[in-house]
PDB file of C-alpha atoms and ligand atoms in Angstrom:
ATOM      1  CA  MET O   1       1.715  -2.886 -15.362  1.00 93.00           C
ATOM      2  CA  GLY O   2       4.522  -4.816 -16.966  1.00 94.00           C
ATOM      3  CA  ARG O   3       6.452  -4.759 -13.913  1.00 94.00           C
ATOM      4  CA  LEU O   4       3.396  -5.804 -11.846  1.00 96.00           C
ATOM      5  CA  GLU O   5       2.637  -8.637 -14.306  1.00 97.00           C
ATOM      6  CA  ALA O   6       6.484  -9.731 -14.060  1.00 96.00           C
ATOM      7  CA  LEU O   7       6.090  -9.898 -10.251  1.00 96.00           C
ATOM      8  CA  LEU O   8       2.962 -12.026 -10.574  1.00 97.00           C
ATOM      9  CA  ASP O   9       4.734 -14.390 -13.054  1.00 97.00           C
ATOM     10  CA  ALA O  10       7.428 -14.785 -10.499  1.00 96.00           C
ATOM     11  CA  LEU O  11       4.781 -15.651  -7.891  1.00 97.00           C
ATOM     12  CA  ASP O  12       3.345 -18.265 -10.140  1.00 97.00           C
ATOM     13  CA  ARG O  13       6.817 -19.795 -10.363  1.00 96.00           C
ATOM     14  CA  GLY O  14       6.883 -19.960  -6.421  1.00 96.00           C
ATOM     15  CA  GLU O  15       9.120 -16.956  -5.953  1.00 94.00           C
ATOM     16  CA  PRO O  16       8.426 -14.331  -3.256  1.00 95.00           C
ATOM     17  CA  GLY O  17       8.830 -10.498  -4.130  1.00 95.00           C
ATOM     18  CA  CYS O  18       8.062  -7.221  -3.044  1.00 96.00           C
ATOM     19  CA  LEU O  19       6.428  -4.126  -4.632  1.00 97.00           C
ATOM     20  CA  ALA O  20       6.646  -0.688  -3.176  1.00 97.00           C
ATOM     21  CA  LEU O  21       4.808   2.296  -4.807  1.00 97.00           C
ATOM     22  CA  GLU O  22       5.672   5.904  -3.621  1.00 97.00           C
ATOM     23  CA  GLY O  23       3.907   8.926  -4.645  1.00 97.00           C
ATOM     24  CA  GLU O  24       1.869  12.131  -3.588  1.00 96.00           C
ATOM     25  CA  ALA O  25      -1.714  12.009  -2.587  1.00 96.00           C
ATOM     26  CA  GLY O  26      -4.070  11.313  -5.511  1.00 96.00           C
ATOM     27  CA  ILE O  27      -1.263  10.150  -7.934  1.00 96.00           C
ATOM     28  CA  GLY O  28      -2.675   6.672  -8.200  1.00 96.00           C
ATOM     29  CA  LYS O  29      -1.032   4.276  -5.712  1.00 98.00           C
ATOM     30  CA  THR O  30      -4.348   2.824  -4.485  1.00 98.00           C
ATOM     31  CA  ARG O  31      -5.663   2.620  -8.111  1.00 97.00           C
ATOM     32  CA  LEU O  32      -2.584   0.633  -9.151  1.00 97.00           C
ATOM     33  CA  LEU O  33      -2.636  -1.733  -6.279  1.00 98.00           C
ATOM     34  CA  ALA O  34      -6.414  -2.366  -7.277  1.00 98.00           C
ATOM     35  CA  GLU O  35      -5.284  -3.190 -10.694  1.00 98.00           C
ATOM     36  CA  LEU O  36      -2.589  -5.627  -9.013  1.00 98.00           C
ATOM     37  CA  ARG O  37      -5.337  -7.270  -6.757  1.00 98.00           C
ATOM     38  CA  GLU O  38      -7.715  -7.821  -9.604  1.00 98.00           C
ATOM     39  CA  ARG O  39      -4.909  -9.449 -11.868  1.00 98.00           C
ATOM     40  CA  ALA O  40      -3.892 -11.542  -8.822  1.00 98.00           C
ATOM     41  CA  LEU O  41      -7.367 -12.653  -8.052  1.00 98.00           C
ATOM     42  CA  SER O  42      -7.848 -13.737 -11.804  1.00 98.00           C
ATOM     43  CA  ARG O  43      -4.659 -15.834 -11.645  1.00 98.00           C
ATOM     44  CA  GLY O  44      -6.252 -17.661  -8.479  1.00 98.00           C
ATOM     45  CA  HIS O  45      -3.886 -16.022  -6.034  1.00 98.00           C
ATOM     46  CA  VAL O  46      -5.113 -15.328  -2.461  1.00 98.00           C
ATOM     47  CA  VAL O  47      -5.356 -11.482  -1.992  1.00 98.00           C
ATOM     48  CA  LEU O  48      -5.378  -9.845   1.393  1.00 98.00           C
ATOM     49  CA  ALA O  49      -5.295  -6.148   1.847  1.00 98.00           C
ATOM     50  CA  GLY O  50      -5.112  -3.683   4.682  1.00 97.00           C
ATOM     51  CA  ALA O  51      -4.222  -0.152   5.035  1.00 97.00           C
ATOM     52  CA  ALA O  52      -2.792   2.022   7.789  1.00 96.00           C
ATOM     53  CA  SER O  53      -5.053   4.665   9.015  1.00 94.00           C
ATOM     54  CA  GLU O  54      -4.580   8.353   9.937  1.00 93.00           C
ATOM     55  CA  PHE O  55      -6.429   7.790  13.138  1.00 91.00           C
ATOM     56  CA  GLU O  56      -4.871   4.665  14.204  1.00 88.00           C
ATOM     57  CA  ARG O  57      -1.132   5.680  14.000  1.00 87.00           C
ATOM     58  CA  ASP O  58      -0.539   4.505  17.513  1.00 85.00           C
ATOM     59  CA  LEU O  59      -2.108   1.091  17.036  1.00 88.00           C
ATOM     60  CA  PRO O  60       0.827  -1.471  16.702  1.00 90.00           C
ATOM     61  CA  PHE O  61       0.735  -3.328  13.503  1.00 94.00           C
ATOM     62  CA  SER O  62      -2.542  -1.801  12.277  1.00 93.00           C
ATOM     63  CA  ALA O  63      -2.216  -2.319   8.605  1.00 95.00           C
ATOM     64  CA  TRP O  64      -1.043  -6.000   9.153  1.00 96.00           C
ATOM     65  CA  VAL O  65      -4.087  -6.538  11.525  1.00 95.00           C
ATOM     66  CA  ASP O  66      -6.293  -5.101   8.852  1.00 96.00           C
ATOM     67  CA  ALA O  67      -4.960  -7.364   6.242  1.00 97.00           C
ATOM     68  CA  LEU O  68      -4.539 -10.504   8.183  1.00 96.00           C
ATOM     69  CA  ASP O  69      -6.735 -10.734  11.370  1.00 95.00           C
ATOM     70  CA  ALA O  70     -10.032 -11.668   9.803  1.00 94.00           C
ATOM     71  CA  TYR O  71      -8.657 -14.151   7.505  1.00 95.00           C
ATOM     72  CA  VAL O  72      -6.847 -15.872  10.378  1.00 93.00           C
ATOM     73  CA  ALA O  73      -9.955 -15.878  12.461  1.00 90.00           C
ATOM     74  CA  SER O  74     -12.016 -17.536   9.819  1.00 92.00           C
ATOM     75  CA  HIS O  75      -9.612 -20.033   8.434  1.00 91.00           C
ATOM     76  CA  ALA O  76      -8.636 -22.945  10.720  1.00 87.00           C
ATOM     77  CA  LEU O  77      -4.724 -22.199  10.308  1.00 90.00           C
ATOM     78  CA  SER O  78      -3.975 -23.188  13.707  1.00 87.00           C
ATOM     79  CA  SER O  79      -4.674 -26.760  12.499  1.00 88.00           C
ATOM     80  CA  ALA O  80      -1.962 -26.655   9.806  1.00 90.00           C
ATOM     81  CA  PRO O  81       0.866 -29.130  10.624  1.00 92.00           C
ATOM     82  CA  GLU O  82       3.311 -25.988  10.623  1.00 93.00           C
ATOM     83  CA  TRP O  83       1.347 -24.335  13.358  1.00 93.00           C
ATOM     84  CA  ASP O  84       2.763 -24.814  16.931  1.00 93.00           C
ATOM     85  CA  ALA O  85       2.376 -23.194  20.384  1.00 91.00           C
ATOM     86  CA  GLU O  86       5.439 -20.915  19.899  1.00 91.00           C
ATOM     87  CA  LEU O  87       3.737 -19.582  16.441  1.00 93.00           C
ATOM     88  CA  GLY O  88       0.531 -18.884  18.281  1.00 92.00           C
ATOM     89  CA  ARG O  89       2.228 -17.232  21.060  1.00 90.00           C
ATOM     90  CA  GLU O  90       4.233 -14.837  18.665  1.00 91.00           C
ATOM     91  CA  LEU O  91       1.447 -14.079  16.494  1.00 93.00           C
ATOM     92  CA  GLY O  92      -0.647 -13.137  19.485  1.00 91.00           C
ATOM     93  CA  LEU O  93       1.710  -9.999  19.885  1.00 90.00           C
ATOM     94  CA  VAL O  94       0.498  -8.940  16.476  1.00 92.00           C
ATOM     95  CA  LEU O  95      -2.901 -10.388  15.688  1.00 93.00           C
ATOM     96  CA  PRO O  96      -6.054 -10.056  18.070  1.00 91.00           C
ATOM     97  CA  ALA O  97      -7.388 -13.085  16.429  1.00 90.00           C
ATOM     98  CA  VAL O  98      -4.663 -15.134  17.958  1.00 90.00           C
ATOM     99  CA  ARG O  99      -4.027 -13.300  21.069  1.00 82.00           C
ATOM    100  CA  GLY O 100      -4.174 -15.380  24.241  1.00 63.00           C
ATOM    101  CA  ARG O 101      -4.983 -13.970  27.741  1.00 43.00           C
ATOM    102  CA  ASP O 102      -1.504 -12.892  28.250  1.00 47.00           C
ATOM    103  CA  GLY O 103      -0.860 -11.238  24.853  1.00 50.00           C
ATOM    104  CA  GLY O 104       0.493  -7.649  24.931  1.00 53.00           C
ATOM    105  CA  GLY O 105       2.812  -5.500  22.860  1.00 54.00           C
ATOM    106  CA  ALA O 106       6.012  -6.694  21.445  1.00 54.00           C
ATOM    107  CA  VAL O 107       9.053  -5.639  23.457  1.00 56.00           C
ATOM    108  CA  PRO O 108      12.214  -4.892  21.620  1.00 53.00           C
ATOM    109  CA  ASP O 109      14.198  -8.177  22.038  1.00 62.00           C
ATOM    110  CA  GLU O 110      11.216 -10.221  21.011  1.00 75.00           C
ATOM    111  CA  ARG O 111      10.716  -8.482  17.698  1.00 83.00           C
ATOM    112  CA  TYR O 112      12.791 -10.643  15.709  1.00 87.00           C
ATOM    113  CA  ARG O 113      10.807 -13.775  16.870  1.00 90.00           C
ATOM    114  CA  THR O 114       7.625 -11.870  15.894  1.00 91.00           C
ATOM    115  CA  HIS O 115       8.971 -11.063  12.516  1.00 94.00           C
ATOM    116  CA  ARG O 116       9.813 -14.769  12.031  1.00 94.00           C
ATOM    117  CA  ALA O 117       6.283 -15.711  13.230  1.00 95.00           C
ATOM    118  CA  VAL O 118       4.546 -13.550  10.703  1.00 96.00           C
ATOM    119  CA  GLY O 119       6.865 -14.941   7.980  1.00 97.00           C
ATOM    120  CA  ARG O 120       5.735 -18.481   8.907  1.00 96.00           C
ATOM    121  CA  LEU O 121       2.077 -17.378   9.010  1.00 97.00           C
ATOM    122  CA  LEU O 122       2.498 -16.009   5.471  1.00 97.00           C
ATOM    123  CA  ALA O 123       4.053 -19.130   4.261  1.00 97.00           C
ATOM    124  CA  ILE O 124       1.060 -21.130   5.702  1.00 96.00           C
ATOM    125  CA  VAL O 125      -1.411 -18.910   3.988  1.00 97.00           C
ATOM    126  CA  ALA O 126       0.649 -19.268   0.743  1.00 97.00           C
ATOM    127  CA  ALA O 127       0.974 -23.100   1.050  1.00 94.00           C
ATOM    128  CA  GLU O 128      -1.673 -23.886  -1.421  1.00 93.00           C
ATOM    129  CA  ARG O 129      -1.780 -20.752  -3.696  1.00 96.00           C
ATOM    130  CA  PRO O 130       0.406 -17.664  -4.028  1.00 98.00           C
ATOM    131  CA  LEU O 131      -0.531 -14.891  -1.759  1.00 98.00           C
ATOM    132  CA  VAL O 132      -0.436 -11.090  -2.601  1.00 98.00           C
ATOM    133  CA  LEU O 133      -0.466  -9.040   0.559  1.00 98.00           C
ATOM    134  CA  VAL O 134      -1.257  -5.435  -0.095  1.00 98.00           C
ATOM    135  CA  LEU O 135      -0.510  -2.797   2.583  1.00 98.00           C
ATOM    136  CA  ASP O 136      -1.730   0.632   1.655  1.00 98.00           C
ATOM    137  CA  ASP O 137      -1.263   4.160   3.159  1.00 98.00           C
ATOM    138  CA  LEU O 138       1.932   3.235   5.090  1.00 97.00           C
ATOM    139  CA  HIS O 139       2.740   6.702   5.521  1.00 97.00           C
ATOM    140  CA  TRP O 140       0.443   6.357   8.512  1.00 96.00           C
ATOM    141  CA  SER O 141       1.804   3.252   9.804  1.00 95.00           C
ATOM    142  CA  ASP O 142       3.391   2.624  13.129  1.00 93.00           C
ATOM    143  CA  ASP O 143       7.324   1.904  13.514  1.00 91.00           C
ATOM    144  CA  GLY O 144       6.661  -1.912  14.202  1.00 91.00           C
ATOM    145  CA  SER O 145       4.767  -2.423  11.077  1.00 94.00           C
ATOM    146  CA  LEU O 146       7.601  -0.908   9.102  1.00 94.00           C
ATOM    147  CA  GLU O 147      10.268  -2.830  11.003  1.00 93.00           C
ATOM    148  CA  LEU O 148       8.321  -6.013  10.177  1.00 95.00           C
ATOM    149  CA  ILE O 149       8.079  -5.282   6.423  1.00 96.00           C
ATOM    150  CA  ALA O 150      11.815  -4.481   6.436  1.00 94.00           C
ATOM    151  CA  ALA O 151      12.499  -7.893   8.143  1.00 94.00           C
ATOM    152  CA  LEU O 152      10.181  -9.850   5.738  1.00 95.00           C
ATOM    153  CA  VAL O 153      11.879  -8.154   2.801  1.00 94.00           C
ATOM    154  CA  GLY O 154      15.428  -8.866   4.042  1.00 91.00           C
ATOM    155  CA  ARG O 155      14.388 -12.458   4.712  1.00 91.00           C
ATOM    156  CA  PRO O 156      11.373 -13.376   2.614  1.00 92.00           C
ATOM    157  CA  PRO O 157       9.249 -16.301   3.649  1.00 92.00           C
ATOM    158  CA  PRO O 158      10.259 -19.520   1.916  1.00 92.00           C
ATOM    159  CA  ALA O 159       6.827 -19.383  -0.189  1.00 96.00           C
ATOM    160  CA  PRO O 160       5.238 -17.380  -3.095  1.00 97.00           C
ATOM    161  CA  VAL O 161       4.381 -14.190  -1.160  1.00 98.00           C
ATOM    162  CA  LEU O 162       4.249 -10.751  -2.792  1.00 98.00           C
ATOM    163  CA  LEU O 163       4.262  -7.777  -0.411  1.00 97.00           C
ATOM    164  CA  ALA O 164       2.635  -4.869  -2.300  1.00 98.00           C
ATOM    165  CA  LEU O 165       3.126  -1.640  -0.377  1.00 98.00           C
ATOM    166  CA  ALA O 166       2.253   2.001  -0.983  1.00 98.00           C
ATOM    167  CA  ALA O 167       3.168   5.189   0.879  1.00 97.00           C
ATOM    168  CA  ARG O 168       3.236   8.861   0.256  1.00 97.00           C
ATOM    169  CA  PRO O 169       6.723  10.457   0.116  1.00 96.00           C
ATOM    170  CA  GLY O 170       8.127  10.935   3.574  1.00 95.00           C
ATOM    171  CA  ALA O 171      10.017   9.224   6.362  1.00 94.00           C
ATOM    172  CA  ALA O 172       7.918   5.919   6.060  1.00 94.00           C
ATOM    173  CA  SER O 173       8.420   5.612   2.245  1.00 94.00           C
ATOM    174  CA  ASP O 174      12.355   6.492   2.802  1.00 94.00           C
ATOM    175  CA  ARG O 175      12.501   3.520   5.159  1.00 93.00           C
ATOM    176  CA  LEU O 176      10.790   1.194   2.923  1.00 93.00           C
ATOM    177  CA  ALA O 177      12.966   2.253  -0.038  1.00 92.00           C
ATOM    178  CA  ALA O 178      15.965   1.618   2.082  1.00 92.00           C
ATOM    179  CA  ALA O 179      14.629  -1.864   2.974  1.00 91.00           C
ATOM    180  CA  LEU O 180      14.092  -2.689  -0.633  1.00 90.00           C
ATOM    181  CA  THR O 181      17.104  -4.248  -1.580  1.00 83.00           C
ATOM    182  CA  GLY O 182      17.619  -7.505  -3.816  1.00 77.00           C
ATOM    183  CA  PRO O 183      16.681  -8.448  -7.150  1.00 77.00           C
ATOM    184  CA  ASP O 184      12.925  -9.445  -6.100  1.00 80.00           C
ATOM    185  CA  ALA O 185      12.227  -5.979  -4.717  1.00 90.00           C
ATOM    186  CA  VAL O 186      10.732  -3.177  -7.004  1.00 93.00           C
ATOM    187  CA  LEU O 187      10.307   0.356  -6.190  1.00 95.00           C
ATOM    188  CA  LEU O 188       8.045   2.285  -8.374  1.00 95.00           C
ATOM    189  CA  ARG O 189       7.734   6.239  -7.957  1.00 96.00           C
ATOM    190  CA  LEU O 190       4.525   7.138  -9.654  1.00 96.00           C
ATOM    191  CA  GLU O 191       4.918  10.419 -11.555  1.00 95.00           C
ATOM    192  CA  GLU O 192       2.237  12.883 -12.704  1.00 95.00           C
ATOM    193  CA  LEU O 193       0.347  12.233 -15.941  1.00 94.00           C
ATOM    194  CA  SER O 194       1.578  14.006 -18.976  1.00 93.00           C
ATOM    195  CA  ARG O 195      -0.705  16.522 -20.782  1.00 92.00           C
ATOM    196  CA  GLY O 196      -1.759  13.918 -23.299  1.00 92.00           C
ATOM    197  CA  GLU O 197      -2.501  11.368 -20.355  1.00 92.00           C
ATOM    198  CA  ALA O 198      -4.456  13.938 -18.596  1.00 91.00           C
ATOM    199  CA  ALA O 199      -6.527  14.663 -21.728  1.00 90.00           C
ATOM    200  CA  GLU O 200      -7.166  10.994 -22.041  1.00 90.00           C
ATOM    201  CA  LEU O 201      -8.282  10.771 -18.418  1.00 88.00           C
ATOM    202  CA  LEU O 202     -10.592  13.731 -19.021  1.00 87.00           C
ATOM    203  CA  ALA O 203     -12.117  12.361 -22.097  1.00 84.00           C
ATOM    204  CA  GLN O 204     -15.204  11.558 -20.171  1.00 74.00           C
ATOM    205  CA  ALA O 205     -15.616  15.090 -18.604  1.00 72.00           C
ATOM    206  CA  ALA O 206     -17.700  16.701 -21.432  1.00 69.00           C
ATOM    207  CA  GLY O 207     -16.631  20.146 -22.263  1.00 72.00           C
ATOM    208  CA  ALA O 208     -13.595  20.021 -19.949  1.00 74.00           C
ATOM    209  CA  ASP O 209     -11.000  22.578 -20.766  1.00 83.00           C
ATOM    210  CA  VAL O 210      -8.006  20.167 -20.714  1.00 85.00           C
ATOM    211  CA  GLY O 211      -5.599  23.002 -20.862  1.00 87.00           C
ATOM    212  CA  ALA O 212      -6.762  24.961 -17.984  1.00 87.00           C
ATOM    213  CA  LEU O 213      -7.303  21.760 -15.753  1.00 87.00           C
ATOM    214  CA  PHE O 214      -3.796  20.591 -16.525  1.00 90.00           C
ATOM    215  CA  GLU O 215      -2.582  23.978 -15.522  1.00 88.00           C
ATOM    216  CA  LEU O 216      -4.364  23.626 -12.069  1.00 87.00           C
ATOM    217  CA  ALA O 217      -3.905  20.011 -11.368  1.00 87.00           C
ATOM    218  CA  GLY O 218      -0.444  19.549 -12.766  1.00 89.00           C
ATOM    219  CA  GLY O 219      -0.942  15.917 -14.010  1.00 92.00           C
ATOM    220  CA  ASN O 220      -2.444  14.597 -10.572  1.00 95.00           C
ATOM    221  CA  PRO O 221      -5.216  12.127 -11.635  1.00 94.00           C
ATOM    222  CA  PHE O 222      -7.137  12.867  -8.342  1.00 94.00           C
ATOM    223  CA  PHE O 223      -7.183  16.749  -8.868  1.00 93.00           C
ATOM    224  CA  LEU O 224      -7.830  16.325 -12.702  1.00 92.00           C
ATOM    225  CA  GLU O 225     -10.789  13.980 -12.028  1.00 89.00           C
ATOM    226  CA  GLN O 226     -12.198  16.378  -9.279  1.00 89.00           C
ATOM    227  CA  LEU O 227     -11.766  19.420 -11.122  1.00 88.00           C
ATOM    228  CA  GLY O 228     -13.082  17.915 -14.424  1.00 85.00           C
ATOM    229  CA  ARG O 229     -16.370  16.840 -12.512  1.00 81.00           C
ATOM    230  CA  ALA O 230     -16.639  20.192 -10.930  1.00 79.00           C
ATOM    231  CA  GLY O 231     -16.005  21.881 -14.358  1.00 69.00           C
ATOM    232  CA  ALA O 232     -13.225  24.254 -13.532  1.00 50.00           C
ATOM    233  CA  ASP O 233     -13.040  27.100 -15.814  1.00 52.00           C
ATOM    234  CA  ALA O 234     -10.288  29.747 -16.813  1.00 42.00           C
ATOM    235  CA  SER O 235     -11.056  31.912 -13.783  1.00 43.00           C
ATOM    236  CA  MET O 236      -9.832  29.055 -11.515  1.00 51.00           C
ATOM    237  CA  ALA O 237      -6.698  28.857 -13.577  1.00 48.00           C
ATOM    238  CA  ALA O 238      -6.064  32.495 -12.901  1.00 45.00           C
ATOM    239  CA  GLY O 239      -6.314  31.728  -9.336  1.00 50.00           C
ATOM    240  CA  ASP O 240      -9.015  34.098  -8.158  1.00 48.00           C
ATOM    241  CA  GLY O 241      -9.301  31.932  -5.136  1.00 48.00           C
ATOM    242  CA  THR O 242     -13.102  31.768  -5.097  1.00 47.00           C
ATOM    243  CA  GLY O 243     -13.176  27.961  -4.505  1.00 48.00           C
ATOM    244  CA  LEU O 244     -14.966  25.323  -6.488  1.00 50.00           C
ATOM    245  CA  ALA O 245     -18.070  23.528  -5.403  1.00 48.00           C
ATOM    246  CA  GLY O 246     -17.472  19.893  -4.373  1.00 48.00           C
ATOM    247  CA  VAL O 247     -13.682  20.289  -4.174  1.00 51.00           C
ATOM    248  CA  PRO O 248     -12.023  20.551  -0.769  1.00 49.00           C
ATOM    249  CA  ALA O 249      -9.810  23.834  -0.356  1.00 45.00           C
ATOM    250  CA  TYR O 250      -6.401  22.981  -1.359  1.00 45.00           C
ATOM    251  CA  THR O 251      -4.927  24.044   1.839  1.00 42.00           C
ATOM    252  CA  ALA O 252      -6.822  21.047   3.441  1.00 36.00           C
ATOM    253  CA  TRP O 253      -5.531  18.516   1.201  1.00 43.00           C
ATOM    254  CA  PRO O 254      -2.960  16.390   2.829  1.00 43.00           C
ATOM    255  CA  LEU O 255      -0.086  16.998   0.390  1.00 43.00           C
ATOM    256  CA  THR O 256       3.302  15.999   1.737  1.00 43.00           C
ATOM    257  CA  SER O 257       5.457  18.657  -0.093  1.00 42.00           C
ATOM    258  CA  GLY O 258       5.308  21.920  -1.608  1.00 37.00           C
ATOM    259  CA  PRO O 259       2.461  23.977  -2.908  1.00 37.00           C
ATOM    260  CA  TRP O 260      -0.162  21.793  -4.656  1.00 40.00           C
ATOM    261  CA  ARG O 261       0.688  23.248  -8.152  1.00 37.00           C
ATOM    262  CA  ARG O 262       4.226  21.683  -8.203  1.00 39.00           C
ATOM    263  CA  PRO O 263       6.894  23.116 -10.436  1.00 38.00           C
ATOM    264  CA  GLY O 264       7.286  21.373 -13.673  1.00 39.00           C
ATOM    265  CA  ARG O 265       9.488  18.417 -13.737  1.00 34.00           C
TER     266      ARG O 265
HETATM  267  N1  LIG M 301      -3.489   6.058 -14.001  1.00 67.98           N
HETATM  268  C1  LIG M 301      -4.831   6.294 -13.675  1.00 67.98           C
HETATM  269  N2  LIG M 301      -5.724   6.395 -14.664  1.00 67.98           N
HETATM  270  C2  LIG M 301      -6.932   6.625 -14.282  1.00 67.98           C
HETATM  271  N3  LIG M 301      -7.344   7.195 -13.066  1.00 67.98           N
HETATM  272  C3  LIG M 301      -6.414   7.175 -12.184  1.00 67.98           C
HETATM  273  C4  LIG M 301      -5.106   6.797 -12.349  1.00 67.98           C
HETATM  274  N4  LIG M 301      -4.398   7.057 -11.265  1.00 67.98           N
HETATM  275  C5  LIG M 301      -5.140   7.436 -10.295  1.00 67.98           C
HETATM  276  N5  LIG M 301      -6.452   7.547 -10.831  1.00 67.98           N
HETATM  277  C6  LIG M 301      -7.847   8.106 -10.218  1.00 67.98           C
HETATM  278  O1  LIG M 301      -7.276   9.073  -9.397  1.00 67.98           O
HETATM  279  C7  LIG M 301      -7.807   9.176  -8.066  1.00 67.98           C
HETATM  280  C8  LIG M 301      -6.794   9.033  -6.859  1.00 67.98           C
HETATM  281  O2  LIG M 301      -5.981   7.907  -7.251  1.00 67.98           O
HETATM  282  P1  LIG M 301      -5.531   7.046  -5.938  1.00 67.98           P
HETATM  283  O3  LIG M 301      -6.788   6.942  -4.891  1.00 67.98           O
HETATM  284  O4  LIG M 301      -5.110   5.704  -6.290  1.00 67.98           O
HETATM  285  O5  LIG M 301      -4.478   7.958  -5.288  1.00 67.98           O
HETATM  286  P2  LIG M 301      -3.383   7.634  -4.033  1.00 67.98           P
HETATM  287  O6  LIG M 301      -2.058   7.716  -4.660  1.00 67.98           O
HETATM  288  O7  LIG M 301      -3.817   6.250  -3.421  1.00 67.98           O
HETATM  289  O8  LIG M 301      -3.739   8.809  -3.114  1.00 67.98           O
HETATM  290  P3  LIG M 301      -3.579   8.812  -1.482  1.00 67.98           P
HETATM  291  O9  LIG M 301      -2.085   9.030  -1.085  1.00 67.98           O
HETATM  292  O10 LIG M 301      -4.393   9.939  -1.126  1.00 67.98           O
HETATM  293  O11 LIG M 301      -4.081   7.476  -1.045  1.00 67.98           O
HETATM  294  C9  LIG M 301      -8.811   7.757  -8.095  1.00 67.98           C
HETATM  295  O12 LIG M 301     -10.163   8.276  -8.429  1.00 67.98           O
HETATM  296  C10 LIG M 301      -8.267   6.978  -9.114  1.00 67.98           C
HETATM  297  O13 LIG M 301      -9.272   6.273  -9.715  1.00 67.98           O
HETATM  298 MG1  LIG M 302      -4.409   5.622  -1.545  1.00 67.98          MG
END
């Protein structure tokens, strides 16, 4: 939270930044982004959020469209003095709200112009108040979205814009980590909760056997919460494989690495 507040402080001073969260499913990326969003809103920042989706992996720029399209459609941004025909044309390649009749997918040699156009758009949105742009679930994002992020991190818009990103470990998060150079970029790898933190999280789950749950969930808050609600008992810890009402079978959980009970770190 200290790192997040520092990024918001920088934003208040007019400085752009980038935050990337990496961590396995259920570790708390979206939860932490929610905290960031709330704190940014209470400072009066503009907060726009979108997420890539498992079922829209082939849609170009889907997380960006999710975050920006409705906002652009509902605000008369094209009447801003910085808006010109070229910007509209380039943005049309990304955002349906701006798409003209000739709009289509970006071809490779146009991409840098598209990247610049999105940077200009973000600067227009952030002209009055700092902008926090949240893009979640980027492990499902398309290549174009990741390229756009890398371009904007490398060449931040001249405006207080904080890109806040999250992805599970994998190819996308590796690309994000590689793009995150420079003093304004922060990469946080979220780790499992300690036993003490798990006990704190489970404090509300009456009668929860924290030891057994921790054995099972290994400090993953999502699993701890689910198992805590379902009232896991020692027979589960022994792994009798009978399953637990209300909790999906672990083989169906979209973990990106290893068995769900990971070796201790
Ligand atoms: N530090 C925390 N303290 C309390 N609850 C937490 C914490 N981190 C996560 N949780 C809870 O654990 C659950 C899973 O967290 P979250 O949805 O943020 O995971 P995620 O990393 O975004 O996973 P995914 O990759 O599947 O999107 C949520 O119910 C969230 O409220
Ligand atoms: Mg999430």
